[in-house]
C-alpha positions in Angstrom: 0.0 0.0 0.0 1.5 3.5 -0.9 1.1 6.8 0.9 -1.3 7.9 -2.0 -4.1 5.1 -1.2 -3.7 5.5 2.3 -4.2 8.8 2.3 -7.3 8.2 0.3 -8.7 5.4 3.0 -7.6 9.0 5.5 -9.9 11.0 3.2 -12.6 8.7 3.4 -12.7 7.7 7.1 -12.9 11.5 8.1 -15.4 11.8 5.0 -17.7 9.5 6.2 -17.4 10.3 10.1 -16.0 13.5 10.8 -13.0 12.1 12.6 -9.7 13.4 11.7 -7.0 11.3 12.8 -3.7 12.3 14.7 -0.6 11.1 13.7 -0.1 9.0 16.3 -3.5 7.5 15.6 -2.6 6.8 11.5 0.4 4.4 13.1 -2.2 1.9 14.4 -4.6 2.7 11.3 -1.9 1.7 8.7 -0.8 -1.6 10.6 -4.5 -2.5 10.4 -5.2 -2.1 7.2 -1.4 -4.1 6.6 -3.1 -7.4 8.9 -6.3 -7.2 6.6 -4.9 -6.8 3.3 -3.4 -10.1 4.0 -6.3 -11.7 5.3 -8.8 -10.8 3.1 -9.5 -10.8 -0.9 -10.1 -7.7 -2.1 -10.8 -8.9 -5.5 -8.0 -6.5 -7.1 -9.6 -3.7 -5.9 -7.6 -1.1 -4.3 -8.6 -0.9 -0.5 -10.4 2.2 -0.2 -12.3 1.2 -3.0 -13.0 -2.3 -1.4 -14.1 -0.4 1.3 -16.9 2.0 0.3 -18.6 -1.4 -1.1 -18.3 -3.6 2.0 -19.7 -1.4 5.2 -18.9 -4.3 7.1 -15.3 -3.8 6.1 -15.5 0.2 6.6 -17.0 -0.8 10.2 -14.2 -2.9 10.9 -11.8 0.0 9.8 -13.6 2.4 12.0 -13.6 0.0 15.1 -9.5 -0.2 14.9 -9.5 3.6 14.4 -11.3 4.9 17.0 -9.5 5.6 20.5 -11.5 4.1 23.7 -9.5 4.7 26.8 -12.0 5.6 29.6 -12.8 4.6 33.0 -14.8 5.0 36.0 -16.2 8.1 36.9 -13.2 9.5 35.2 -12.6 13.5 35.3 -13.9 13.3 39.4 -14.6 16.9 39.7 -17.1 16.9 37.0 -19.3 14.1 38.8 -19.4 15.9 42.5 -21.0 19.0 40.7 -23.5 16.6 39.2 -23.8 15.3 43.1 -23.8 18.0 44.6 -25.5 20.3 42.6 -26.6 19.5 38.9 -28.7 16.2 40.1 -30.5 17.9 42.9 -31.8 21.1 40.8 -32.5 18.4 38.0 -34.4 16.1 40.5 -36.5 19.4 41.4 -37.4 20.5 38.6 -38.3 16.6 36.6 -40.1 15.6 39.8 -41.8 12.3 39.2 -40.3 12.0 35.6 -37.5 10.1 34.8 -34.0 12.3 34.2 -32.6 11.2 30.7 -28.7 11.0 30.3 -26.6 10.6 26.9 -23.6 9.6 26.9 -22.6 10.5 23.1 -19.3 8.8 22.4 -19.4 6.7 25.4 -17.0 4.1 24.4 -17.1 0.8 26.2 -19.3 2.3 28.5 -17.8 3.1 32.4 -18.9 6.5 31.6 -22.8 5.5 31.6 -22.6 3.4 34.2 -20.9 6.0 35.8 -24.0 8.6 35.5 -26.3 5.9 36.3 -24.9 4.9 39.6 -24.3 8.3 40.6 -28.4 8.9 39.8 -29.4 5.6 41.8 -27.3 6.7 44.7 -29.7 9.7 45.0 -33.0 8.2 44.3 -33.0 9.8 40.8 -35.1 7.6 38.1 -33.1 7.2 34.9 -32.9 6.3 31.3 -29.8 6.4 29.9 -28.7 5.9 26.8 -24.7 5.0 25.2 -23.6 5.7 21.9 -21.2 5.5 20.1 -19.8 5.0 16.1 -17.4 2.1 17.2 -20.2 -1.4 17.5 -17.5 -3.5 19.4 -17.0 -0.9 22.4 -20.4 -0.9 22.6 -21.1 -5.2 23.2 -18.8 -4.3 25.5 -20.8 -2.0 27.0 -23.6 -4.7 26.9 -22.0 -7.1 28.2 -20.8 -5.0 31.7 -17.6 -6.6 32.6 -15.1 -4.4 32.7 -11.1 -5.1 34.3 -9.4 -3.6 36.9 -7.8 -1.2 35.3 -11.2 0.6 34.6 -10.7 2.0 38.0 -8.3 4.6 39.0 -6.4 4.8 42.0 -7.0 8.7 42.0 -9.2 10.4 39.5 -12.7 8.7 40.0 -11.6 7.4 43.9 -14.0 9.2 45.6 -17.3 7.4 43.8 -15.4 3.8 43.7 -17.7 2.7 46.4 -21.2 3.2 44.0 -19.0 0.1 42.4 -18.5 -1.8 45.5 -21.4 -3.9 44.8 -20.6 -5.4 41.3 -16.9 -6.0 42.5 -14.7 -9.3 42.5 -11.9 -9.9 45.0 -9.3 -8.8 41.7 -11.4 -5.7 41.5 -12.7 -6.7 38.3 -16.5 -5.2 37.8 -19.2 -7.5 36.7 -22.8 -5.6 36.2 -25.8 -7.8 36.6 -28.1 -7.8 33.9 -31.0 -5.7 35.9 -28.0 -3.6 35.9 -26.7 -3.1 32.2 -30.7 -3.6 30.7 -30.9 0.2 32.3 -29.2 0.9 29.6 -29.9 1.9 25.9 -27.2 1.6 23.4 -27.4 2.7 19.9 -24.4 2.8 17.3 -24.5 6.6 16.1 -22.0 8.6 13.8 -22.3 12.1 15.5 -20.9 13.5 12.4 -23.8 12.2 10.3 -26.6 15.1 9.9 -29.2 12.5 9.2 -29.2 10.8 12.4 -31.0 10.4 14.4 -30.0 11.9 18.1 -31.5 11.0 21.2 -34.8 13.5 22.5 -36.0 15.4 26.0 -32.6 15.2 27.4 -31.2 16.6 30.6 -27.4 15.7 30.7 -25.9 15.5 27.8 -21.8 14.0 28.3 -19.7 14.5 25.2 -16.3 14.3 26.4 -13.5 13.4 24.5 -14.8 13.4 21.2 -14.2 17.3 19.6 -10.4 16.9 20.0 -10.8 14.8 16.8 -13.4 16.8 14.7 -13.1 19.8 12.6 -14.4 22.9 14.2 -17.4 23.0 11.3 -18.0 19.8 12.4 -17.8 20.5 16.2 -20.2 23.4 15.4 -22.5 21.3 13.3 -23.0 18.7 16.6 -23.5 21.3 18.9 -26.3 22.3 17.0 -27.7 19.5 16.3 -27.4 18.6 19.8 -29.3 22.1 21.1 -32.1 21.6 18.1 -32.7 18.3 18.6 -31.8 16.9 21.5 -31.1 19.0 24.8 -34.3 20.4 27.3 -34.5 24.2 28.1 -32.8 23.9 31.0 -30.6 21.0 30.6 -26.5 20.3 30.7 -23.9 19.6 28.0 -20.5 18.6 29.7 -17.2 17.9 27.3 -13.8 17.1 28.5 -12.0 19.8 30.6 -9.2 19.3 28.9 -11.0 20.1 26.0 -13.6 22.8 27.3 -11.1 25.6 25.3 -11.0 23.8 22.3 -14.7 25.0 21.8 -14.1 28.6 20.1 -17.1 31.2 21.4 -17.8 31.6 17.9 -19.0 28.0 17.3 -21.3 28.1 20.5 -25.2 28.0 19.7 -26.5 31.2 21.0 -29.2 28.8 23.0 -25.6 27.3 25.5 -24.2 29.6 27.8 -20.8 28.7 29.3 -21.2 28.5 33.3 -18.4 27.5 36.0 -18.1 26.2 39.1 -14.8 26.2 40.7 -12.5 24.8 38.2 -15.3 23.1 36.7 -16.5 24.6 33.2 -19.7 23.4 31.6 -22.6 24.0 28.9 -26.5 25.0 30.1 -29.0 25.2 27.5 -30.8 28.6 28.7 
């Protein structure tokens, strides 16, 4: 494979989901696409060709390409805002109705489970829901077992005892399934401005995403997110490593920017 077609196969994966892939990331893109050229047939077809006629191929592509590091109730200060303050308001104002949660690239999914616990620990009904582009992370998310190393020993140590109850003596976490049937998953390409997001939502997480879109595209989601998808009211949280990556001039006029403490954040007003 030369540097001209796997540019093209470059072209085509940030084409088709927005995602624009750091260099580091291309390393691990290219020695994929090595393994399968030697597994598969491609019929003589060049293999960004093969690939916009097999979407089972492109899905496998987009899988390998995609970065899923996450873990428990990671970025701690963000969750003891929603303890302390975000949930309560939110549990006053839904009352009897159910608060709905979105995790929008939630990976394998310790960020759902995350938001979910943290709701059941305060008597807060839920429906949550986990998306994401890549379909493997997602059976993973399914399935609810998750390592050790999901947990850290710092960020995220202050909620590890909402996982007490699903732990094995390696630490290892094993969700029941009256646990992981709470919740939805649905394979979505965020960058795709047919889709079809997820309605009447209160907490909208969308970390760790943005750093790997355009900032049309960044803008394009964030509208489509405050059109479609986010309640009057309601709160949009992204990384905070990656909160001043999201220029003022790509902001719906409908977000305001609040802070508390060192904790930055989107409201929908």
């Amino acid at each position: 494979m030369d540097e001209s077609e796997f540019l093209s196969i470059i072209a085509l994966i940030t084409a088709q989901t927005g995602i624009v892939p750091r260099e580091s990331h291309k390393i691990g893109i290219k020695n994929f696409i090595e393994k399968r050229l030697k597994e598969i047939d491609t019929q003589g077809l060049p293999y960004h060709s093969y690939l916009r006629l097999n979407k089972e191929e492109f899905d496998l592509l987009i899988n390998a390409a995609t970065v899923n590091e996450t873990y428990f109730f990671r970025e701690e200060a963000q969750f003891q805002l929603l303890k302390d303050k975000i949930f309560p308001e939110l549990r006053a104002k839904l009352g009897t109705s159910p608060m709905r949660i979105w995790s929008a690239a939630s990976s394998s999914g310790e960020e759902i489970y995350s938001l979910y616990l943290l709701a059941q620990s305060l008597n807060i009904k839920s429906e949550c829901i986990a998306s994401d582009i890549n379909s493997s992370v997602l059976e993973k998310c399914r399935a609810g077992l998750y390592a050790s190393s999901t947990t850290k020993k710092i960020d995220g140590a202050k909620f590890h005892y909402l996982l007490a109850p699903f732990q094995k003596a390696d630490k290892s976490v094993s969700f029941p399934a009256a646990v992981s049937n709470k919740i939805e998953r649905k394979q979505l390409n965020l960058s795709d401005q047919a889709a079809v997001f997820p309605k009447d939502l209160s907490l909208i997480f969308i970390r760790n995403v943005f750093i790997y879109f355009t900032m049309e595209m960044r803008r394009q989601i964030l509208e489509k997110i405050v059109n479609e998808s986010l309640n009057s009211g309601g709160y949009l949280f992204v990384s905070m490593s990656e909160i001043a990556s999201i220029e003022k001039s790509i902001i719906p006029k409908e977000l305001e920017k609040c802070s508390d403490g060192k904790v930055f954040y989107f409201r929908k007003k």
